[in-house]
XYZ file of C-alpha atoms in Angstrom:
175
model
C 17.629 31.567 -1.636
C 15.417 34.490 -2.593
C 11.951 34.828 -1.110
C 10.267 34.165 -4.460
C 12.317 30.960 -4.836
C 11.334 29.889 -1.315
C 7.657 30.550 -2.035
C 7.891 28.516 -5.240
C 9.632 25.666 -3.405
C 6.970 25.662 -0.661
C 4.193 25.657 -3.271
C 5.830 22.745 -5.123
C 6.303 20.672 -1.947
C 2.745 21.459 -0.834
C 1.399 20.254 -4.177
C 3.472 17.061 -4.020
C 2.233 16.350 -0.473
C -1.392 16.875 -1.500
C -1.078 14.698 -4.621
C 0.816 11.875 -2.907
C -0.793 8.781 -1.375
C 2.162 8.630 0.986
C 5.232 10.657 1.888
C 8.188 8.950 3.538
C 10.722 11.148 5.328
C 14.283 9.815 5.374
C 17.764 10.818 6.415
C 20.306 10.331 3.668
C 23.567 11.426 5.335
C 26.448 9.314 4.075
C 24.884 8.298 0.781
C 26.740 9.105 -2.407
C 25.158 10.712 -5.450
C 25.329 7.342 -7.214
C 23.521 5.653 -4.309
C 20.802 8.328 -4.334
C 20.385 7.743 -8.080
C 20.082 4.003 -7.437
C 17.511 4.668 -4.688
C 15.416 6.793 -7.037
C 15.443 3.983 -9.600
C 14.514 1.364 -6.984
C 11.408 3.335 -5.965
C 9.933 2.985 -9.441
C 7.853 5.315 -11.546
C 5.190 5.998 -8.912
C 7.487 7.639 -6.381
C 9.731 10.669 -6.473
C 12.637 11.047 -4.027
C 13.703 14.620 -3.301
C 16.152 16.258 -0.935
C 14.248 19.045 0.854
C 14.886 21.912 3.232
C 13.322 21.274 6.642
C 11.908 24.763 7.231
C 10.308 24.945 3.788
C 8.908 21.431 4.156
C 7.428 22.302 7.573
C 5.612 25.249 6.018
C 4.431 23.123 3.070
C 3.237 20.340 5.382
C 1.164 22.796 7.410
C -0.365 24.189 4.215
C -1.165 20.634 3.077
C -2.679 19.784 6.486
C -0.057 17.149 7.292
C 1.994 16.766 10.473
C 5.672 16.068 9.707
C 7.502 18.394 12.119
C 8.925 15.638 14.353
C 10.649 13.978 11.374
C 12.156 17.136 9.862
C 15.494 17.286 11.659
C 18.956 16.867 10.178
C 19.494 16.034 6.528
C 16.103 15.228 5.059
C 14.764 13.781 1.862
C 11.168 12.831 1.121
C 9.803 10.070 -1.090
C 6.516 11.335 -2.541
C 4.517 8.213 -3.463
C 1.686 8.602 -5.964
C 1.235 4.879 -6.699
C 1.208 1.801 -4.498
C 2.721 2.766 -1.114
C 3.646 -0.859 -0.372
C 5.930 -1.030 -3.414
C 7.694 2.192 -2.428
C 8.011 1.067 1.206
C 9.574 -2.214 0.025
C 11.991 -0.302 -2.203
C 13.060 1.918 0.695
C 13.347 -1.024 3.113
C 15.419 -3.104 0.709
C 17.689 -0.173 -0.141
C 18.154 0.624 3.568
C 19.211 -2.998 4.218
C 21.982 -2.677 1.641
C 22.817 0.926 2.579
C 22.468 1.512 6.334
C 23.129 5.234 5.823
C 19.520 5.585 4.653
C 17.309 5.954 7.721
C 13.516 6.013 7.472
C 12.240 8.601 9.956
C 8.491 8.306 9.360
C 5.893 10.057 7.253
C 2.254 9.973 6.250
C -0.030 7.529 4.461
C -3.357 8.872 3.184
C -3.112 11.772 5.634
C -2.351 9.568 8.678
C 1.024 9.934 10.367
C 3.134 6.770 10.435
C 6.299 5.994 12.361
C 9.364 4.342 10.844
C 8.293 0.981 12.319
C 4.840 1.296 10.751
C 6.430 1.924 7.350
C 8.546 -1.204 7.838
C 5.356 -3.170 8.573
C 3.801 -1.683 5.450
C 6.788 -2.966 3.465
C 6.098 -6.490 4.746
C 2.627 -6.487 3.163
C 2.094 -8.019 -0.231
C 1.508 -5.642 -3.120
C -1.969 -4.422 -3.995
C -2.068 -6.586 -7.128
C -1.227 -9.757 -5.170
C -3.852 -9.002 -2.528
C -6.484 -8.325 -5.199
C -5.581 -11.598 -6.957
C -5.966 -13.511 -3.686
C -9.321 -11.839 -3.058
C -10.503 -12.701 -6.579
C -9.421 -16.315 -6.083
C -11.265 -16.538 -2.777
C -14.383 -15.028 -4.308
C -14.212 -17.426 -7.276
C -13.931 -20.353 -4.863
C -16.989 -19.175 -2.950
C -18.935 -18.794 -6.208
C -18.146 -22.347 -7.284
C -19.154 -23.642 -3.833
C -22.430 -21.723 -4.094
C -23.071 -23.082 -7.592
C -22.419 -26.639 -6.374
C -24.855 -26.075 -3.503
C -27.572 -24.828 -5.850
C -27.001 -27.812 -8.134
C -27.087 -30.230 -5.201
C -30.486 -29.082 -3.911
C -32.561 -30.083 -6.980
C -30.745 -33.387 -7.409
C -31.224 -34.184 -3.715
C -34.920 -33.314 -4.068
C -35.236 -35.608 -7.104
C -33.530 -38.499 -5.252
C -35.803 -38.003 -2.229
C -38.931 -37.876 -4.418
C -37.792 -41.023 -6.271
C -37.195 -42.822 -2.956
C -40.681 -41.836 -1.744
C -42.264 -43.017 -5.031
C -40.389 -46.325 -4.772
C -41.490 -46.747 -1.156
C -45.108 -46.024 -2.066
C -44.916 -48.498 -4.926
C -43.599 -51.127 -2.506
C -46.340 -50.453 -0.008
C -48.955 -50.418 -2.741
C -47.722 -53.761 -4.094
C -47.599 -55.340 -0.599
C -51.243 -54.636 0.166
């Protein structure tokens, strides 16, 4: 590979690392071309899976301010995730279950280094949309409880005032 090609490859990887929410480093030894194609499809539109050269990726990671050196050994491919990292982590986890040749080595999430186990934990989370829906439901429940509380206060006040008026009327009639 000519020096200009290497520089272009480093610049491209650096840009992908900077633009990505997450980058997952994997080993793909033993996977067929058809399996790699299937893996790319399973990651969805918000992730790009690329086979990379370790030395060029090390240089690109340093330029992007990311620490990946410990994961860049052997055959390496990187999933650059620009969308929901949980969805991509689930795609990788599920594919790795069916194809044990795919090994997740580690990577980064929002600039923080993550181990392979941490990516597996990330895959166990529910998607962003599901979590937001649960949050919205919880907030809606709290709003209805608050509204019921505000409605209860005036009616309780009216009942108390009516009870006091009735008691005064009784005492006034007894005298």
